[in-house]
PDB file of C-alpha atoms in Angstrom:
ATOM      1  CA  MET A   1      59.451 245.145  20.587  1.00 45.00           C
ATOM      2  CA  LYS A   2      58.539 248.016  22.911  1.00 43.00           C
ATOM      3  CA  LYS A   3      55.310 246.276  23.905  1.00 47.00           C
ATOM      4  CA  ARG A   4      57.181 243.093  24.747  1.00 49.00           C
ATOM      5  CA  LEU A   5      59.745 245.060  26.832  1.00 43.00           C
ATOM      6  CA  GLY A   6      56.970 246.805  28.743  1.00 50.00           C
ATOM      7  CA  LYS A   7      55.299 243.528  29.586  1.00 52.00           C
ATOM      8  CA  ASN A   8      58.594 242.074  30.959  1.00 55.00           C
ATOM      9  CA  ILE A   9      59.383 245.100  33.160  1.00 61.00           C
ATOM     10  CA  ILE A  10      56.162 244.819  35.188  1.00 60.00           C
ATOM     11  CA  PRO A  11      56.993 241.421  36.809  1.00 57.00           C
ATOM     12  CA  VAL A  12      60.550 242.562  37.488  1.00 52.00           C
ATOM     13  CA  LEU A  13      59.382 245.714  39.263  1.00 53.00           C
ATOM     14  CA  PHE A  14      56.895 243.700  41.332  1.00 56.00           C
ATOM     15  CA  ALA A  15      59.617 241.272  42.433  1.00 56.00           C
ATOM     16  CA  LEU A  16      61.914 244.156  43.422  1.00 54.00           C
ATOM     17  CA  LEU A  17      59.103 245.731  45.486  1.00 53.00           C
ATOM     18  CA  VAL A  18      58.524 242.464  47.402  1.00 46.00           C
ATOM     19  CA  ILE A  19      62.240 242.128  48.142  1.00 52.00           C
ATOM     20  CA  VAL A  20      62.462 245.704  49.446  1.00 46.00           C
ATOM     21  CA  LEU A  21      59.413 245.255  51.698  1.00 47.00           C
ATOM     22  CA  PHE A  22      60.671 241.920  53.127  1.00 49.00           C
ATOM     23  CA  THR A  23      64.135 243.326  53.788  1.00 48.00           C
ATOM     24  CA  GLY A  24      62.624 246.304  55.602  1.00 47.00           C
ATOM     25  CA  CYS A  25      60.467 244.102  57.829  1.00 44.00           C
ATOM     26  CA  ALA A  26      63.370 241.788  58.636  1.00 42.00           C
ATOM     27  CA  SER A  27      65.555 244.752  59.507  1.00 42.00           C
ATOM     28  CA  LYS A  28      62.827 246.175  61.752  1.00 41.00           C
ATOM     29  CA  ASN A  29      62.344 242.858  63.598  1.00 44.00           C
ATOM     30  CA  LYS A  30      66.089 242.522  64.039  1.00 39.00           C
ATOM     31  CA  ASP A  31      66.302 246.009  65.517  1.00 39.00           C
ATOM     32  CA  GLU A  32      63.479 245.209  67.955  1.00 41.00           C
ATOM     33  CA  VAL A  33      65.206 242.013  69.197  1.00 38.00           C
ATOM     34  CA  THR A  34      68.509 243.857  69.577  1.00 38.00           C
ATOM     35  CA  GLN A  35      66.843 246.646  71.496  1.00 46.00           C
ATOM     36  CA  GLU A  36      65.019 244.328  73.915  1.00 62.00           C
ATOM     37  CA  GLY A  37      67.896 241.835  74.380  1.00 71.00           C
ATOM     38  CA  PRO A  38      67.671 238.198  75.509  1.00 86.00           C
ATOM     39  CA  VAL A  39      65.803 237.150  78.667  1.00 90.00           C
ATOM     40  CA  PHE A  40      67.444 234.624  81.000  1.00 91.00           C
ATOM     41  CA  ALA A  41      65.602 232.260  83.348  1.00 93.00           C
ATOM     42  CA  VAL A  42      66.873 232.449  86.950  1.00 93.00           C
ATOM     43  CA  ASN A  43      66.105 231.389  90.506  1.00 94.00           C
ATOM     44  CA  THR A  44      66.400 233.965  93.267  1.00 94.00           C
ATOM     45  CA  ILE A  45      66.564 234.139  97.058  1.00 94.00           C
ATOM     46  CA  ALA A  46      66.245 236.962  99.563  1.00 93.00           C
ATOM     47  CA  ALA A  47      69.229 237.956 101.684  1.00 93.00           C
ATOM     48  CA  VAL A  48      68.572 237.209 105.356  1.00 92.00           C
ATOM     49  CA  GLN A  49      69.606 239.067 108.492  1.00 91.00           C
ATOM     50  CA  GLY A  50      70.427 236.715 111.330  1.00 90.00           C
ATOM     51  CA  GLN A  51      73.128 234.703 113.064  1.00 89.00           C
ATOM     52  CA  ILE A  52      76.070 232.766 111.687  1.00 90.00           C
ATOM     53  CA  GLN A  53      78.500 230.618 113.625  1.00 89.00           C
ATOM     54  CA  ASP A  54      81.749 228.904 112.804  1.00 90.00           C
ATOM     55  CA  TYR A  55      82.548 225.572 114.417  1.00 93.00           C
ATOM     56  CA  ILE A  56      84.834 222.541 114.496  1.00 94.00           C
ATOM     57  CA  THR A  57      83.477 219.020 114.890  1.00 94.00           C
ATOM     58  CA  PHE A  58      85.141 216.412 117.124  1.00 95.00           C
ATOM     59  CA  SER A  59      84.151 213.069 118.579  1.00 94.00           C
ATOM     60  CA  GLY A  60      84.750 211.460 121.947  1.00 91.00           C
ATOM     61  CA  ASP A  61      83.349 209.291 124.716  1.00 90.00           C
ATOM     62  CA  ILE A  62      81.220 210.518 127.592  1.00 88.00           C
ATOM     63  CA  ILE A  63      82.866 209.961 130.960  1.00 84.00           C
ATOM     64  CA  ALA A  64      81.983 210.781 134.539  1.00 78.00           C
ATOM     65  CA  GLY A  65      83.358 214.144 135.575  1.00 73.00           C
ATOM     66  CA  SER A  66      85.013 212.781 138.721  1.00 77.00           C
ATOM     67  CA  THR A  67      85.689 209.110 139.354  1.00 83.00           C
ATOM     68  CA  VAL A  68      87.373 207.383 142.282  1.00 89.00           C
ATOM     69  CA  ASP A  69      88.547 203.786 142.464  1.00 92.00           C
ATOM     70  CA  VAL A  70      87.763 201.766 145.577  1.00 95.00           C
ATOM     71  CA  LEU A  71      90.962 199.999 146.695  1.00 94.00           C
ATOM     72  CA  PRO A  72      91.226 197.268 149.344  1.00 94.00           C
ATOM     73  CA  GLU A  73      93.120 197.973 152.568  1.00 92.00           C
ATOM     74  CA  ALA A  74      94.627 194.490 152.562  1.00 92.00           C
ATOM     75  CA  ALA A  75      95.544 191.933 149.939  1.00 94.00           C
ATOM     76  CA  GLY A  76      93.478 188.786 149.851  1.00 94.00           C
ATOM     77  CA  ARG A  77      90.551 186.955 148.303  1.00 95.00           C
ATOM     78  CA  VAL A  78      87.244 188.687 147.498  1.00 96.00           C
ATOM     79  CA  THR A  79      84.537 186.931 149.452  1.00 95.00           C
ATOM     80  CA  GLU A  80      81.540 189.194 148.862  1.00 95.00           C
ATOM     81  CA  ILE A  81      80.524 192.253 146.816  1.00 96.00           C
ATOM     82  CA  PHE A  82      77.774 194.414 148.333  1.00 96.00           C
ATOM     83  CA  VAL A  83      76.966 196.731 145.399  1.00 95.00           C
ATOM     84  CA  THR A  84      75.891 196.574 141.757  1.00 94.00           C
ATOM     85  CA  VAL A  85      76.599 198.810 138.768  1.00 89.00           C
ATOM     86  CA  GLY A  86      74.325 201.850 138.777  1.00 82.00           C
ATOM     87  CA  ARG A  87      73.680 201.798 142.511  1.00 89.00           C
ATOM     88  CA  ARG A  88      73.939 205.054 144.460  1.00 88.00           C
ATOM     89  CA  VAL A  89      76.256 204.856 147.490  1.00 92.00           C
ATOM     90  CA  ASN A  90      77.252 207.240 150.249  1.00 93.00           C
ATOM     91  CA  ARG A  91      80.676 207.738 151.681  1.00 92.00           C
ATOM     92  CA  GLY A  92      81.499 204.902 154.083  1.00 94.00           C
ATOM     93  CA  ASP A  93      79.056 202.384 152.553  1.00 95.00           C
ATOM     94  CA  ARG A  94      80.351 198.822 152.212  1.00 95.00           C
ATOM     95  CA  ILE A  95      81.642 197.880 148.756  1.00 96.00           C
ATOM     96  CA  ALA A  96      83.327 194.493 149.137  1.00 96.00           C
ATOM     97  CA  SER A  97      84.691 192.060 151.735  1.00 96.00           C
ATOM     98  CA  ILE A  98      88.286 190.804 151.505  1.00 95.00           C
ATOM     99  CA  ASP A  99      89.676 187.753 153.345  1.00 95.00           C
ATOM    100  CA  PRO A 100      93.387 188.387 153.991  1.00 94.00           C
ATOM    101  CA  SER A 101      93.960 184.939 155.533  1.00 92.00           C
ATOM    102  CA  ARG A 102      96.987 182.840 154.534  1.00 89.00           C
ATOM    103  CA  PRO A 103      97.680 179.133 154.856  1.00 87.00           C
ATOM    104  CA  GLY A 104      98.124 178.492 158.565  1.00 85.00           C
ATOM    105  CA  MET A 105      96.967 182.046 159.437  1.00 89.00           C
ATOM    106  CA  THR A 106      93.411 183.266 159.843  1.00 90.00           C
ATOM    107  CA  PHE A 107      92.596 186.973 159.831  1.00 92.00           C
ATOM    108  CA  ARG A 108      89.446 188.989 160.250  1.00 92.00           C
ATOM    109  CA  GLN A 109      87.587 190.015 157.110  1.00 93.00           C
ATOM    110  CA  SER A 110      88.630 193.398 155.713  1.00 94.00           C
ATOM    111  CA  ILE A 111      85.744 195.579 154.494  1.00 95.00           C
ATOM    112  CA  ALA A 112      86.405 198.058 151.655  1.00 95.00           C
ATOM    113  CA  THR A 113      84.178 201.140 151.857  1.00 95.00           C
ATOM    114  CA  ALA A 114      83.230 203.965 149.489  1.00 94.00           C
ATOM    115  CA  PRO A 115      85.654 206.911 149.778  1.00 93.00           C
ATOM    116  CA  ILE A 116      83.099 209.338 148.246  1.00 90.00           C
ATOM    117  CA  SER A 117      79.391 209.500 147.589  1.00 88.00           C
ATOM    118  CA  GLY A 118      78.279 208.770 144.042  1.00 85.00           C
ATOM    119  CA  THR A 119      77.168 206.099 141.590  1.00 85.00           C
ATOM    120  CA  ILE A 120      78.870 202.753 140.963  1.00 88.00           C
ATOM    121  CA  VAL A 121      79.917 202.767 137.298  1.00 84.00           C
ATOM    122  CA  MET A 122      82.244 199.768 137.215  1.00 89.00           C
ATOM    123  CA  ILE A 123      82.977 196.655 139.288  1.00 94.00           C
ATOM    124  CA  PRO A 124      86.114 194.957 137.981  1.00 94.00           C
ATOM    125  CA  ALA A 125      86.354 192.677 141.025  1.00 93.00           C
ATOM    126  CA  GLN A 126      84.673 189.274 141.199  1.00 94.00           C
ATOM    127  CA  VAL A 127      83.995 186.975 144.112  1.00 95.00           C
ATOM    128  CA  GLY A 128      86.836 184.506 144.513  1.00 94.00           C
ATOM    129  CA  MET A 129      89.544 186.544 142.780  1.00 94.00           C
ATOM    130  CA  THR A 130      92.712 187.503 144.626  1.00 94.00           C
ATOM    131  CA  VAL A 131      93.493 191.206 144.826  1.00 94.00           C
ATOM    132  CA  THR A 132      96.216 193.464 146.127  1.00 93.00           C
ATOM    133  CA  GLN A 133      96.067 196.994 147.513  1.00 92.00           C
ATOM    134  CA  ALA A 134      96.681 198.307 143.966  1.00 92.00           C
ATOM    135  CA  VAL A 135      93.753 196.465 142.312  1.00 92.00           C
ATOM    136  CA  PRO A 136      90.470 198.466 142.166  1.00 94.00           C
ATOM    137  CA  LEU A 137      87.396 196.706 143.462  1.00 95.00           C
ATOM    138  CA  ALA A 138      84.907 199.213 142.038  1.00 95.00           C
ATOM    139  CA  ARG A 139      84.755 202.678 140.467  1.00 91.00           C
ATOM    140  CA  ILE A 140      82.499 205.442 141.771  1.00 89.00           C
ATOM    141  CA  ALA A 141      81.414 208.458 139.743  1.00 83.00           C
ATOM    142  CA  GLY A 142      81.042 211.461 141.998  1.00 76.00           C
ATOM    143  CA  GLY A 143      78.824 214.518 141.657  1.00 65.00           C
ATOM    144  CA  GLY A 144      80.990 216.278 139.073  1.00 65.00           C
ATOM    145  CA  GLY A 145      78.545 215.667 136.232  1.00 75.00           C
ATOM    146  CA  LEU A 146      79.495 214.248 132.847  1.00 85.00           C
ATOM    147  CA  GLU A 147      82.403 215.218 130.614  1.00 89.00           C
ATOM    148  CA  ILE A 148      83.615 214.518 127.105  1.00 92.00           C
ATOM    149  CA  ARG A 149      87.347 214.311 126.452  1.00 91.00           C
ATOM    150  CA  LEU A 150      88.382 215.548 123.005  1.00 94.00           C
ATOM    151  CA  ASN A 151      91.726 215.160 121.274  1.00 94.00           C
ATOM    152  CA  VAL A 152      92.189 218.399 119.327  1.00 95.00           C
ATOM    153  CA  ALA A 153      94.609 218.368 116.382  1.00 94.00           C
ATOM    154  CA  GLU A 154      97.479 220.825 116.521  1.00 93.00           C
ATOM    155  CA  ARG A 155      96.126 222.967 113.666  1.00 93.00           C
ATOM    156  CA  PHE A 156      92.981 223.757 115.675  1.00 94.00           C
ATOM    157  CA  ILE A 157      94.667 224.630 118.979  1.00 93.00           C
ATOM    158  CA  SER A 158      94.648 228.389 118.316  1.00 93.00           C
ATOM    159  CA  ARG A 159      90.845 228.310 118.025  1.00 93.00           C
ATOM    160  CA  MET A 160      90.249 226.684 121.406  1.00 94.00           C
ATOM    161  CA  ALA A 161      89.321 228.748 124.468  1.00 94.00           C
ATOM    162  CA  LEU A 162      87.643 228.196 127.816  1.00 94.00           C
ATOM    163  CA  ASN A 163      83.839 228.535 128.000  1.00 93.00           C
ATOM    164  CA  LEU A 164      83.265 228.045 124.254  1.00 95.00           C
ATOM    165  CA  SER A 165      79.745 226.759 123.643  1.00 94.00           C
ATOM    166  CA  CYS A 166      79.326 223.209 122.366  1.00 95.00           C
ATOM    167  CA  GLU A 167      76.500 221.288 120.701  1.00 94.00           C
ATOM    168  CA  ILE A 168      76.476 217.547 121.381  1.00 94.00           C
ATOM    169  CA  THR A 169      74.729 214.838 119.346  1.00 94.00           C
ATOM    170  CA  LEU A 170      74.568 211.095 119.969  1.00 92.00           C
ATOM    171  CA  ASP A 171      73.547 208.052 117.948  1.00 91.00           C
ATOM    172  CA  ALA A 172      71.623 206.894 121.008  1.00 88.00           C
ATOM    173  CA  TRP A 173      69.322 209.949 120.802  1.00 90.00           C
ATOM    174  CA  PRO A 174      69.044 210.863 117.081  1.00 91.00           C
ATOM    175  CA  GLY A 175      67.664 214.319 116.327  1.00 89.00           C
ATOM    176  CA  GLU A 176      68.318 215.669 119.826  1.00 91.00           C
ATOM    177  CA  ILE A 177      70.953 218.266 120.678  1.00 92.00           C
ATOM    178  CA  PHE A 178      72.596 218.525 124.086  1.00 92.00           C
ATOM    179  CA  TYR A 179      74.756 221.433 125.172  1.00 93.00           C
ATOM    180  CA  GLY A 180      78.013 221.962 126.994  1.00 93.00           C
ATOM    181  CA  THR A 181      81.015 224.243 127.390  1.00 94.00           C
ATOM    182  CA  VAL A 182      84.772 223.857 127.154  1.00 95.00           C
ATOM    183  CA  SER A 183      85.844 223.455 130.799  1.00 92.00           C
ATOM    184  CA  GLU A 184      89.524 222.441 130.609  1.00 92.00           C
ATOM    185  CA  ILE A 185      92.345 222.807 128.080  1.00 94.00           C
ATOM    186  CA  SER A 186      95.554 220.855 128.514  1.00 93.00           C
ATOM    187  CA  PRO A 187      98.682 223.047 128.722  1.00 93.00           C
ATOM    188  CA  THR A 188     100.718 220.498 126.741  1.00 93.00           C
ATOM    189  CA  VAL A 189     100.529 218.704 123.388  1.00 93.00           C
ATOM    190  CA  ASP A 190     101.016 214.959 123.128  1.00 91.00           C
ATOM    191  CA  LEU A 191     104.278 214.376 121.233  1.00 91.00           C
ATOM    192  CA  ALA A 192     103.142 211.097 119.680  1.00 91.00           C
ATOM    193  CA  SER A 193      99.725 212.148 118.343  1.00 91.00           C
ATOM    194  CA  ARG A 194     100.282 215.933 118.118  1.00 92.00           C
ATOM    195  CA  THR A 195      96.945 216.487 119.815  1.00 94.00           C
ATOM    196  CA  MET A 196      95.843 218.448 122.871  1.00 95.00           C
ATOM    197  CA  GLU A 197      93.251 217.205 125.348  1.00 94.00           C
ATOM    198  CA  VAL A 198      90.187 219.397 125.787  1.00 95.00           C
ATOM    199  CA  ARG A 199      87.385 218.604 128.218  1.00 92.00           C
ATOM    200  CA  VAL A 200      83.788 219.570 127.579  1.00 94.00           C
ATOM    201  CA  ASN A 201      81.423 219.798 130.527  1.00 91.00           C
ATOM    202  CA  VAL A 202      77.892 218.610 129.671  1.00 89.00           C
ATOM    203  CA  THR A 203      75.570 221.229 131.143  1.00 78.00           C
ATOM    204  CA  ASP A 204      72.157 219.688 130.445  1.00 63.00           C
ATOM    205  CA  GLN A 205      72.769 215.974 130.774  1.00 61.00           C
ATOM    206  CA  GLY A 206      69.380 215.030 132.230  1.00 65.00           C
ATOM    207  CA  SER A 207      69.009 211.271 132.580  1.00 72.00           C
ATOM    208  CA  LYS A 208      69.556 210.363 128.924  1.00 82.00           C
ATOM    209  CA  LEU A 209      73.346 210.578 128.771  1.00 83.00           C
ATOM    210  CA  LYS A 210      75.404 207.791 130.258  1.00 81.00           C
ATOM    211  CA  PRO A 211      79.145 207.348 130.738  1.00 79.00           C
ATOM    212  CA  GLY A 212      80.607 205.330 127.873  1.00 81.00           C
ATOM    213  CA  MET A 213      78.319 206.731 125.154  1.00 87.00           C
ATOM    214  CA  PHE A 214      79.928 207.927 121.915  1.00 92.00           C
ATOM    215  CA  ALA A 215      79.294 211.614 121.177  1.00 93.00           C
ATOM    216  CA  ARG A 216      79.918 214.099 118.377  1.00 95.00           C
ATOM    217  CA  VAL A 217      80.777 217.564 119.625  1.00 96.00           C
ATOM    218  CA  ARG A 218      80.472 220.771 117.627  1.00 95.00           C
ATOM    219  CA  VAL A 219      82.648 223.417 119.290  1.00 96.00           C
ATOM    220  CA  ILE A 220      81.390 226.902 118.363  1.00 95.00           C
ATOM    221  CA  THR A 221      84.569 228.904 117.763  1.00 93.00           C
ATOM    222  CA  GLU A 222      82.929 232.110 116.509  1.00 90.00           C
ATOM    223  CA  ARG A 223      79.385 233.498 116.537  1.00 90.00           C
ATOM    224  CA  LYS A 224      78.038 236.669 114.933  1.00 90.00           C
ATOM    225  CA  ASP A 225      74.549 238.130 115.305  1.00 91.00           C
ATOM    226  CA  ASN A 226      72.519 240.462 113.066  1.00 91.00           C
ATOM    227  CA  ILE A 227      74.607 239.920 109.967  1.00 93.00           C
ATOM    228  CA  VAL A 228      73.491 239.634 106.314  1.00 94.00           C
ATOM    229  CA  LYS A 229      73.918 236.167 104.816  1.00 94.00           C
ATOM    230  CA  ILE A 230      73.124 234.401 101.549  1.00 94.00           C
ATOM    231  CA  PRO A 231      73.909 231.011  99.984  1.00 93.00           C
ATOM    232  CA  ALA A 232      77.536 230.851  98.882  1.00 93.00           C
ATOM    233  CA  ALA A 233      76.320 229.676  95.455  1.00 92.00           C
ATOM    234  CA  ALA A 234      74.985 233.185  94.779  1.00 93.00           C
ATOM    235  CA  VAL A 235      78.459 234.744  94.969  1.00 94.00           C
ATOM    236  CA  ILE A 236      80.533 234.847  91.770  1.00 93.00           C
ATOM    237  CA  ASN A 237      84.329 234.932  91.995  1.00 92.00           C
ATOM    238  CA  ARG A 238      85.772 236.218  88.748  1.00 89.00           C
ATOM    239  CA  PHE A 239      88.815 238.287  87.793  1.00 86.00           C
ATOM    240  CA  GLY A 240      89.657 238.961  91.436  1.00 86.00           C
ATOM    241  CA  GLU A 241      86.159 240.280  92.235  1.00 91.00           C
ATOM    242  CA  GLN A 242      83.369 238.889  94.369  1.00 93.00           C
ATOM    243  CA  TYR A 243      79.921 239.991  93.285  1.00 94.00           C
ATOM    244  CA  VAL A 244      76.257 239.053  93.137  1.00 95.00           C
ATOM    245  CA  TYR A 245      73.401 239.963  90.830  1.00 95.00           C
ATOM    246  CA  VAL A 246      70.587 241.846  92.548  1.00 95.00           C
ATOM    247  CA  VAL A 247      67.139 241.796  90.970  1.00 94.00           C
ATOM    248  CA  GLY A 248      65.389 245.115  90.314  1.00 91.00           C
ATOM    249  CA  LYS A 249      62.896 246.770  87.969  1.00 89.00           C
ATOM    250  CA  ASP A 250      63.633 248.372  84.628  1.00 85.00           C
ATOM    251  CA  GLU A 251      63.433 252.173  84.960  1.00 82.00           C
ATOM    252  CA  GLU A 252      61.531 252.461  81.669  1.00 81.00           C
ATOM    253  CA  ASN A 253      59.157 249.553  82.250  1.00 84.00           C
ATOM    254  CA  GLU A 254      58.249 248.483  85.805  1.00 81.00           C
ATOM    255  CA  GLU A 255      56.944 245.147  84.518  1.00 84.00           C
ATOM    256  CA  ILE A 256      60.399 244.048  83.379  1.00 89.00           C
ATOM    257  CA  ASP A 257      62.899 242.476  85.834  1.00 90.00           C
ATOM    258  CA  ILE A 258      66.577 243.228  85.336  1.00 92.00           C
ATOM    259  CA  VAL A 259      69.711 242.484  87.367  1.00 93.00           C
ATOM    260  CA  ARG A 260      72.411 244.786  88.624  1.00 93.00           C
ATOM    261  CA  LYS A 261      75.958 243.648  89.358  1.00 94.00           C
ATOM    262  CA  ARG A 262      76.878 244.356  92.995  1.00 94.00           C
ATOM    263  CA  ILE A 263      80.415 244.034  94.395  1.00 95.00           C
ATOM    264  CA  VAL A 264      80.349 242.412  97.858  1.00 95.00           C
ATOM    265  CA  THR A 265      82.807 241.586 100.647  1.00 94.00           C
ATOM    266  CA  CYS A 266      82.418 238.124 102.173  1.00 93.00           C
ATOM    267  CA  GLY A 267      83.107 237.036 105.747  1.00 91.00           C
ATOM    268  CA  ILE A 268      82.538 233.662 107.423  1.00 89.00           C
ATOM    269  CA  LEU A 269      81.696 230.775 105.086  1.00 91.00           C
ATOM    270  CA  ILE A 270      80.147 227.746 106.776  1.00 90.00           C
ATOM    271  CA  ASP A 271      77.839 224.969 105.562  1.00 88.00           C
ATOM    272  CA  GLY A 272      77.265 226.661 102.203  1.00 90.00           C
ATOM    273  CA  VAL A 273      76.186 229.974 103.776  1.00 93.00           C
ATOM    274  CA  VAL A 274      78.359 233.082 103.558  1.00 93.00           C
ATOM    275  CA  GLU A 275      78.358 236.273 105.594  1.00 94.00           C
ATOM    276  CA  ILE A 276      78.188 239.505 103.549  1.00 94.00           C
ATOM    277  CA  LEU A 277      80.172 242.245 105.259  1.00 94.00           C
ATOM    278  CA  ASN A 278      79.150 245.011 102.837  1.00 93.00           C
ATOM    279  CA  GLY A 279      77.584 245.537  99.431  1.00 92.00           C
ATOM    280  CA  LEU A 280      74.212 243.943 100.183  1.00 93.00           C
ATOM    281  CA  GLU A 281      71.273 244.698 102.464  1.00 92.00           C
ATOM    282  CA  ALA A 282      68.850 242.317 104.138  1.00 91.00           C
ATOM    283  CA  ASN A 283      65.774 241.326 102.074  1.00 90.00           C
ATOM    284  CA  GLU A 284      67.393 242.265  98.755  1.00 93.00           C
ATOM    285  CA  GLU A 285      66.708 239.637  96.095  1.00 94.00           C
ATOM    286  CA  VAL A 286      69.788 237.983  94.583  1.00 95.00           C
ATOM    287  CA  VAL A 287      70.162 235.427  91.800  1.00 95.00           C
ATOM    288  CA  VAL A 288      71.124 232.031  93.193  1.00 94.00           C
ATOM    289  CA  ARG A 289      70.881 229.946  90.008  1.00 93.00           C
ATOM    290  CA  GLY A 290      71.402 230.877  86.366  1.00 90.00           C
ATOM    291  CA  GLN A 291      73.777 233.777  86.985  1.00 88.00           C
ATOM    292  CA  SER A 292      76.723 232.493  84.928  1.00 86.00           C
ATOM    293  CA  LEU A 293      75.550 234.185  81.673  1.00 87.00           C
ATOM    294  CA  LEU A 294      74.244 237.396  83.209  1.00 90.00           C
ATOM    295  CA  ASP A 295      75.651 240.882  82.926  1.00 89.00           C
ATOM    296  CA  ASP A 296      74.787 244.226  84.446  1.00 89.00           C
ATOM    297  CA  GLY A 297      71.341 245.289  83.169  1.00 89.00           C
ATOM    298  CA  THR A 298      70.365 241.881  81.754  1.00 91.00           C
ATOM    299  CA  ARG A 299      66.633 241.091  81.590  1.00 93.00           C
ATOM    300  CA  VAL A 300      65.606 238.026  83.604  1.00 92.00           C
ATOM    301  CA  ASN A 301      62.575 235.837  84.034  1.00 92.00           C
ATOM    302  CA  ILE A 302      62.276 234.622  87.643  1.00 91.00           C
ATOM    303  CA  ILE A 303      61.304 230.958  87.533  1.00 92.00           C
ATOM    304  CA  GLU A 304      61.399 230.353  91.295  1.00 90.00           C
ATOM    305  CA  ARG A 305      61.874 232.459  94.396  1.00 89.00           C
ATOM    306  CA  VAL A 306      63.597 230.091  96.810  1.00 87.00           C
ATOM    307  CA  THR A 307      62.435 230.297 100.415  1.00 82.00           C
ATOM    308  CA  PRO A 308      65.429 230.458 102.796  1.00 73.00           C
ATOM    309  CA  LEU A 309      65.538 227.489 105.170  1.00 54.00           C
ATOM    310  CA  ARG A 310      65.688 228.606 108.783  1.00 50.00           C
ATOM    311  CA  GLU A 311      68.324 226.055 109.742  1.00 46.00           C
ATOM    312  CA  GLN A 312      70.535 227.128 106.824  1.00 50.00           C
ATOM    313  CA  LEU A 313      69.961 230.878 106.797  1.00 51.00           C
TER     314      LEU A 313
END
């Protein structure tokens, strides 16, 4: 009986030893995982020091800065037109001939002349039509350059000011940017449309811009230089705080990347780029993707370091 009991104890003791060893190894591995913590994959981007500008976009038609209508001195029938659209004329040049004769009465031809020097931009008169002293024969654009008239909604009026810089784009010249400044602001608001007229003077018109072209105007309402900016996607808004995660090295192991939570104050937000007033320095590396599960001191694996685009940052 004792021999049989001794033989049965040996397998039992062996099984207990295996269980104890396995439990110890599992506990050790668990402690190692807990100590190291999970590693999260992230994308990062460097904070940039540069310029940011706020703007409002409007649209309008290009017009001649100063235009004058040529009116006949006498009512009658148009017998001849001496100019064409696009022609340059000087003050006193002939524009059209008017015959003021009536049935039973013959009068000398009346010649309408240019009141100013400029370019003919419109000729509403035609040979054979009857006109009065109030009907324009032609329209002359003077030397006042080109303008764009904008109708600014009432909610944007407080942001308008003289000499604000403007960037102008046109479908006729895709990819090109022309420049101008706010030259006039109407002192009144239209009661029907609740808009205010603002005129933009085109400063670098060259020969590409023509009266009548449709333009999109970006009025720069605020510009700041030498500020720190990052993509707005990098900023987390949670529990009344705005913060980012800045990438750094683990103090105990320089080969390990960790993140530190940094409270920031944001300024201008435009086109997905935000100004950082304080809390972040230029060239510091912040997490721009994958930050939703992070916490202060979390280990990260940087999958991609995004290169800031010049036109965005």
